[in-house]
C-alpha positions as a Python dict, from the first residue, in 0.01 Angstrom:
ca = {
    (1, 'M'): (0, 0, 0),
    (2, 'R'): (-34, 341, 141),
    (3, 'A'): (80, 627, -96),
    (4, 'R'): (98, 888, 167),
    (5, 'T'): (318, 1188, 216),
    (6, 'R'): (392, 1156, 588),
    (7, 'L'): (557, 949, 848),
    (8, 'A'): (898, 1022, 992),
    (9, 'I'): (917, 1388, 1087),
    (10, 'G'): (1275, 1488, 1136),
    (11, 'A'): (1337, 1558, 1505),
    (12, 'I'): (1557, 1839, 1406),
    (13, 'G'): (1282, 2010, 1213),
    (14, 'A'): (1333, 1836, 873),
    (15, 'V'): (1023, 1761, 694),
    (16, 'A'): (1157, 1857, 348),
    (17, 'G'): (842, 1961, 184),
    (18, 'A'): (644, 1709, 419),
    (19, 'A'): (775, 1420, 209),
    (20, 'I'): (843, 1122, 431),
    (21, 'L'): (1101, 856, 413),
    (22, 'T'): (1192, 954, 55),
    (23, 'G'): (1541, 929, -100),
    (24, 'C'): (1785, 643, -30),
    (25, 'G'): (1971, 542, 285),
    (26, 'D'): (2327, 440, 297),
    (27, 'A'): (2373, 98, 444),
    (28, 'G'): (2086, -139, 373),
    (29, 'S'): (1945, 76, 88),
    (30, 'S'): (2015, -193, -163),
    (31, 'G'): (1788, -437, 23),
    (32, 'T'): (2067, -610, 211),
    (33, 'D'): (2108, -623, 588),
    (34, 'A'): (2331, -365, 748),
    (35, 'P'): (2507, -487, 1068),
    (36, 'Q'): (2507, -251, 1356),
    (37, 'Q'): (2863, -270, 1496),
    (38, 'S'): (2766, -123, 1846),
    (39, 'A'): (2510, -400, 1922),
    (40, 'S'): (2609, -601, 2231),
    (41, 'G'): (2434, -874, 2429),
    (42, 'A'): (2229, -1161, 2304),
    (43, 'G'): (1932, -970, 2175),
    (44, 'C'): (1594, -1118, 2082),
    (45, 'A'): (1556, -1339, 1779),
    (46, 'P'): (1254, -1291, 1560),
    (47, 'V'): (948, -1499, 1664),
    (48, 'A'): (704, -1574, 1378),
    (49, 'G'): (334, -1512, 1426),
    (50, 'K'): (18, -1389, 1262),
    (51, 'Q'): (-103, -1126, 1517),
    (52, 'L'): (95, -802, 1542),
    (53, 'I'): (97, -550, 1824),
    (54, 'A'): (251, -209, 1869),
    (55, 'L'): (484, -146, 2147),
    (56, 'Q'): (401, 143, 2352),
    (57, 'D'): (608, 448, 2299),
    (58, 'D'): (638, 510, 2664),
    (59, 'K'): (918, 781, 2641),
    (60, 'K'): (730, 971, 2363),
    (61, 'L'): (965, 944, 2075),
    (62, 'Q'): (691, 1019, 1811),
    (63, 'N'): (514, 1349, 1777),
    (64, 'S'): (133, 1365, 1797),
    (65, 'D'): (-4, 1290, 1464),
    (66, 'N'): (-370, 1282, 1546),
    (67, 'V'): (-634, 1289, 1286),
    (68, 'I'): (-771, 1651, 1255),
    (69, 'P'): (-999, 1813, 994),
    (70, 'A'): (-844, 2098, 793),
    (71, 'V'): (-1087, 2353, 646),
    (72, 'N'): (-1061, 2653, 407),
    (73, 'S'): (-1109, 2950, 647),
    (74, 'K'): (-1364, 3120, 413),
    (75, 'A'): (-1585, 2805, 411),
    (76, 'A'): (-1548, 2750, 782),
    (77, 'N'): (-1840, 2826, 1010),
    (78, 'P'): (-1955, 2698, 1348),
    (79, 'Q'): (-2201, 2444, 1216),
    (80, 'L'): (-1951, 2302, 954),
    (81, 'I'): (-1671, 2275, 1216),
    (82, 'A'): (-1912, 2120, 1462),
    (83, 'A'): (-2011, 1855, 1204),
    (84, 'L'): (-1654, 1764, 1132),
    (85, 'D'): (-1579, 1752, 1511),
    (86, 'K'): (-1840, 1478, 1541),
    (87, 'V'): (-1606, 1245, 1346),
    (88, 'S'): (-1315, 1346, 1565),
    (89, 'A'): (-1513, 1272, 1875),
    (90, 'A'): (-1614, 917, 1755),
    (91, 'L'): (-1261, 811, 1652),
    (92, 'D'): (-987, 659, 1859),
    (93, 'T'): (-692, 454, 1742),
    (94, 'P'): (-854, 114, 1789),
    (95, 'K'): (-1158, 225, 1590),
    (96, 'L'): (-937, 361, 1311),
    (97, 'I'): (-755, 30, 1308),
    (98, 'Q'): (-1085, -167, 1260),
    (99, 'L'): (-1187, 78, 982),
    (100, 'N'): (-859, 17, 805),
    (101, 'K'): (-897, -349, 840),
    (102, 'A'): (-1251, -330, 700),
    (103, 'V'): (-1108, -184, 382),
    (104, 'N'): (-750, -327, 349),
    (105, 'E'): (-823, -685, 455),
    (106, 'D'): (-1207, -739, 455),
    (107, 'R'): (-1229, -559, 110),
    (108, 'K'): (-1514, -324, 190),
    (109, 'T'): (-1523, -2, 9),
    (110, 'A'): (-1435, 308, 206),
    (111, 'K'): (-1791, 438, 157),
    (112, 'V'): (-1944, 118, 299),
    (113, 'A'): (-1696, 102, 592),
    (114, 'A'): (-1775, 467, 675),
    (115, 'E'): (-2151, 423, 657),
    (116, 'E'): (-2142, 116, 886),
    (117, 'F'): (-1919, 304, 1133),
    (118, 'A'): (-2145, 623, 1125),
    (119, 'S'): (-2458, 412, 1182),
    (120, 'A'): (-2300, 206, 1463),
    (121, 'N'): (-2158, 503, 1646),
    (122, 'N'): (-2460, 734, 1572),
    (123, 'I'): (-2234, 1017, 1457),
    (124, 'T'): (-2502, 1222, 1289),
    (125, 'A'): (-2706, 1266, 1608),
    (126, 'G'): (-2762, 1628, 1704),
    (127, 'I'): (-2583, 1781, 1414),
    (128, 'A'): (-2711, 2139, 1363),
    (129, 'K'): (-2789, 2264, 1010),
    (130, 'G'): (-2547, 2502, 853),
    (131, 'P'): (-2607, 2754, 578),
    (132, 'G'): (-2579, 2484, 313),
    (133, 'G'): (-2396, 2489, -23),
    (134, 'D'): (-2142, 2284, -208),
    (135, 'I'): (-1853, 2136, -24),
    (136, 'V'): (-1569, 1941, -175),
    (137, 'V'): (-1382, 1709, 61),
    (138, 'G'): (-1037, 1604, -49),
    (139, 'A'): (-913, 1245, 20),
    (140, 'A'): (-568, 1110, -70),
    (141, 'N'): (-503, 778, -243),
    (142, 'F'): (-495, 553, 60),
    (143, 'A'): (-777, 380, 241),
    (144, 'E'): (-757, 574, 570),
    (145, 'S'): (-784, 916, 406),
    (146, 'Q'): (-1074, 793, 181),
    (147, 'I'): (-1262, 648, 493),
    (148, 'L'): (-1218, 980, 682),
    (149, 'G'): (-1327, 1174, 366),
    (150, 'E'): (-1636, 954, 353),
    (151, 'L'): (-1701, 1011, 731),
    (152, 'Y'): (-1674, 1390, 674),
    (153, 'R'): (-1922, 1356, 384),
    (154, 'I'): (-2172, 1188, 609),
    (155, 'T'): (-2171, 1449, 886),
    (156, 'L'): (-2155, 1745, 652),
    (157, 'T'): (-2451, 1602, 462),
    (158, 'A'): (-2635, 1582, 784),
    (159, 'A'): (-2553, 1943, 845),
    (160, 'G'): (-2724, 2042, 518),
    (161, 'Y'): (-2443, 2063, 276),
    (162, 'Q'): (-2416, 1918, -82),
    (163, 'V'): (-2086, 1720, -49),
    (164, 'K'): (-1857, 1553, -297),
    (165, 'V'): (-1550, 1350, -201),
    (166, 'Q'): (-1265, 1410, -450),
    (167, 'Q'): (-931, 1231, -472),
    (168, 'I'): (-640, 1461, -418),
    (169, 'G'): (-267, 1431, -474),
    (170, 'N'): (20, 1495, -229),
    (171, 'R'): (23, 1769, 28),
    (172, 'E'): (235, 1995, -191),
    (173, 'L'): (-53, 1988, -441),
    (174, 'Y'): (-351, 1996, -233),
    (175, 'E'): (-254, 2249, 33),
    (176, 'P'): (-260, 2535, -218),
    (177, 'A'): (-594, 2408, -347),
    (178, 'L'): (-722, 2412, 14),
    (179, 'V'): (-596, 2766, 69),
    (180, 'K'): (-759, 2882, -260),
    (181, 'G'): (-1093, 2720, -176),
    (182, 'E'): (-1084, 2491, -461),
    (183, 'I'): (-1137, 2217, -209),
    (184, 'Q'): (-1284, 2302, 134),
    (185, 'V'): (-1210, 2018, 365),
    (186, 'V'): (-918, 1771, 399),
    (187, 'P'): (-851, 1504, 668),
    (188, 'E'): (-508, 1589, 809),
    (189, 'Y'): (-254, 1475, 1067),
    (190, 'A'): (-162, 1739, 1327),
    (191, 'A'): (212, 1704, 1365),
    (192, 'T'): (281, 1636, 1000),
    (193, 'M'): (68, 1934, 889),
    (194, 'A'): (215, 2161, 1143),
    (195, 'E'): (573, 2087, 1030),
    (196, 'F'): (466, 2113, 653),
    (197, 'L'): (334, 2467, 712),
    (198, 'N'): (625, 2559, 936),
    (199, 'T'): (869, 2440, 672),
    (200, 'K'): (684, 2598, 384),
    (201, 'E'): (675, 2932, 556),
    (202, 'K'): (1031, 2945, 688),
    (203, 'G'): (1227, 2724, 431),
    (204, 'G'): (1510, 2492, 518),
    (205, 'T'): (1497, 2304, 832),
    (206, 'P'): (1347, 2524, 1099),
    (207, 'P'): (1308, 2414, 1463),
    (208, 'P'): (998, 2200, 1488),
    (209, 'V'): (675, 2329, 1633),
    (210, 'S'): (507, 1998, 1688),
    (211, 'S'): (543, 1793, 2003),
    (212, 'P'): (438, 1452, 2158),
    (213, 'D'): (184, 1654, 2335),
    (214, 'I'): (-124, 1706, 2123),
    (215, 'N'): (-237, 2028, 2277),
    (216, 'T'): (97, 2181, 2211),
    (217, 'T'): (94, 2055, 1855),
    (218, 'V'): (-259, 2180, 1788),
    (219, 'T'): (-187, 2527, 1933),
    (220, 'A'): (123, 2551, 1685),
    (221, 'L'): (-84, 2403, 1399),
    (222, 'K'): (-374, 2649, 1435),
    (223, 'A'): (-112, 2932, 1444),
    (224, 'E'): (46, 2821, 1132),
    (225, 'G'): (-297, 2773, 970),
    (226, 'D'): (-411, 3119, 1045),
    (227, 'K'): (-116, 3258, 846),
    (228, 'V'): (-245, 3086, 530),
    (229, 'G'): (-621, 3072, 572),
    (230, 'I'): (-671, 2719, 698),
    (231, 'T'): (-884, 2655, 1002),
    (232, 'F'): (-863, 2338, 1196),
    (233, 'G'): (-1123, 2141, 1391),
    (234, 'A'): (-1078, 1931, 1696),
    (235, 'P'): (-817, 1658, 1698),
    (236, 'A'): (-939, 1297, 1728),
    (237, 'A'): (-792, 1070, 1983),
    (238, 'A'): (-708, 853, 1679),
    (239, 'Q'): (-344, 871, 1589),
    (240, 'D'): (-167, 744, 1266),
    (241, 'Q'): (210, 782, 1332),
    (242, 'N'): (519, 569, 1342),
    (243, 'A'): (484, 248, 1546),
    (244, 'F'): (729, -29, 1620),
    (245, 'A'): (557, -361, 1590),
    (246, 'V'): (634, -716, 1693),
    (247, 'T'): (442, -1035, 1682),
    (248, 'Q'): (222, -1118, 1984),
    (249, 'A'): (432, -1440, 2009),
    (250, 'F'): (747, -1230, 2029),
    (251, 'A'): (600, -1008, 2287),
    (252, 'D'): (496, -1313, 2498),
    (253, 'K'): (811, -1492, 2472),
    (254, 'Y'): (1036, -1199, 2576),
    (255, 'G'): (795, -1020, 2798),
    (256, 'V'): (794, -683, 2605),
    (257, 'R'): (499, -447, 2570),
    (258, 'T'): (687, -112, 2567),
    (259, 'L'): (983, 23, 2378),
    (260, 'S'): (1166, 68, 2706),
    (261, 'E'): (1114, -300, 2780),
    (262, 'L'): (1239, -387, 2427),
    (263, 'A'): (1557, -192, 2474),
    (264, 'A'): (1612, -336, 2821),
    (265, 'K'): (1558, -704, 2720),
    (266, 'C'): (1641, -719, 2349),
    (267, 'S'): (1936, -496, 2283),
    (268, 'G'): (2195, -722, 2116),
    (269, 'S'): (2314, -913, 1817),
    (270, 'A'): (1998, -1133, 1763),
    (271, 'T'): (1767, -841, 1730),
    (272, 'V'): (1671, -743, 1376),
    (273, 'L'): (1496, -415, 1304),
    (274, 'G'): (1306, -383, 969),
    (275, 'G'): (1184, -90, 787),
    (276, 'P'): (1236, 130, 482),
    (277, 'P'): (1595, 215, 405),
    (278, 'E'): (1575, 565, 524),
    (279, 'C'): (1488, 439, 880),
    (280, 'E'): (1858, 413, 937),
    (281, 'Q'): (1895, 799, 915),
    (282, 'R'): (1555, 940, 1016),
    (283, 'P'): (1557, 1055, 1369),
    (284, 'F'): (1212, 919, 1457),
    (285, 'C'): (1319, 571, 1336),
    (286, 'K'): (1646, 377, 1418),
    (287, 'P'): (1850, 685, 1557),
    (288, 'G'): (1554, 776, 1762),
    (289, 'L'): (1531, 423, 1911),
    (290, 'E'): (1900, 441, 1993),
    (291, 'K'): (1904, 783, 2136),
    (292, 'T'): (1562, 791, 2331),
    (293, 'Y'): (1553, 425, 2441),
    (294, 'G'): (1912, 314, 2411),
    (295, 'L'): (1814, 13, 2191),
    (296, 'S'): (2097, -141, 1992),
    (297, 'V'): (2017, -402, 1723),
    (298, 'G'): (2236, -663, 1557),
    (299, 'K'): (2104, -610, 1210),
    (300, 'F'): (1877, -373, 1005),
    (301, 'S'): (1677, -521, 731),
    (302, 'S'): (1585, -282, 437),
    (303, 'L'): (1218, -347, 355),
    (304, 'D'): (937, -97, 302),
    (305, 'Q'): (738, 203, 441),
    (306, 'G'): (495, 34, 678),
    (307, 'G'): (388, -206, 400),
    (308, 'P'): (354, -572, 311),
    (309, 'L'): (728, -653, 319),
    (310, 'T'): (772, -528, 677),
    (311, 'K'): (460, -703, 796),
    (312, 'S'): (555, -1027, 629),
    (313, 'G'): (899, -1005, 773),
    (314, 'L'): (742, -992, 1114),
    (315, 'R'): (499, -1270, 1051),
    (316, 'D'): (740, -1510, 896),
    (317, 'G'): (1008, -1446, 1163),
    (318, 'S'): (1268, -1260, 941),
    (319, 'I'): (1272, -949, 1166),
    (320, 'S'): (1221, -899, 1546),
    (321, 'V'): (1060, -557, 1532),
    (322, 'G'): (930, -350, 1233),
    (323, 'L'): (814, 1, 1156),
    (324, 'I'): (451, 26, 1052),
    (325, 'F'): (181, 276, 1103),
    (326, 'S'): (4, 286, 1433),
    (327, 'S'): (-346, 265, 1284),
    (328, 'D'): (-269, -26, 1041),
    (329, 'G'): (-539, -281, 1011),
    (330, 'A'): (-270, -555, 1086),
    (331, 'F'): (-313, -458, 1458),
    (332, 'A'): (-680, -560, 1459),
    (333, 'T'): (-754, -857, 1691),
    (334, 'S'): (-1053, -979, 1507),
}
């Protein structure tokens, strides 16, 4: 559903060209379940249910992938940055979840969802006029990026620019276009972009520059951007990163709301973890749960990358916990 180029940044600095969860895992990569031999205890069997919730990452396994505007430095000026920052100021994760639901489940267009949000949150109030001119906002081929692109269009138009939203490819393609000024603005994700630029500059798998702390991540991101001619605005409170989801019914039955509680109460043979095949190797997925939280599971079910298979597995009671994106519309409560 989401053709994105981000998700599980390697904890040892691996973002391999900022592609995420690509390539095949070993056990489970054929779509079969791979037993975890170290699992002990009874565990927590799956519990079917429609409503999904994200378990709190209370030990900060994931890095801070907050939404943040990226701007060609030659096009950046105080009025343009301020207009983009109005979007950041209006967005938190629950609001981003509702926006994704409006498009992916309620079937509104990204343009309509963005315009309704802008009106309800009065995001154009007090925007100062800039020097004007043409601005191309890049938006990737998934709903969230398109919504963000439309929100940027709305605030930049209020600042006096002539704005077009243009669909872009993956980060390897659009980052050079942003640097060259062929596009001027792109909605980005702080930790993923920081590691992309870090890896592109240094090659190989350099030590990571991002962190679970957003201020540390943004400081590193801006330093990387300065090297290539990309300026960044303010990060939103909204995050779109790895999240481990369970059904509300599962959380209620076993009394879990955090990943620490999941590990303490549900390590064992009955617990089934679902996600893309690469989850078994990626340090922010199954290995991260084992190392950071001490979670052991009885089985890994090879499904997809935060998509319909994983969500269906949760809802129909095939898996206990599944990896999906923290801003997914499936977390919406209404």
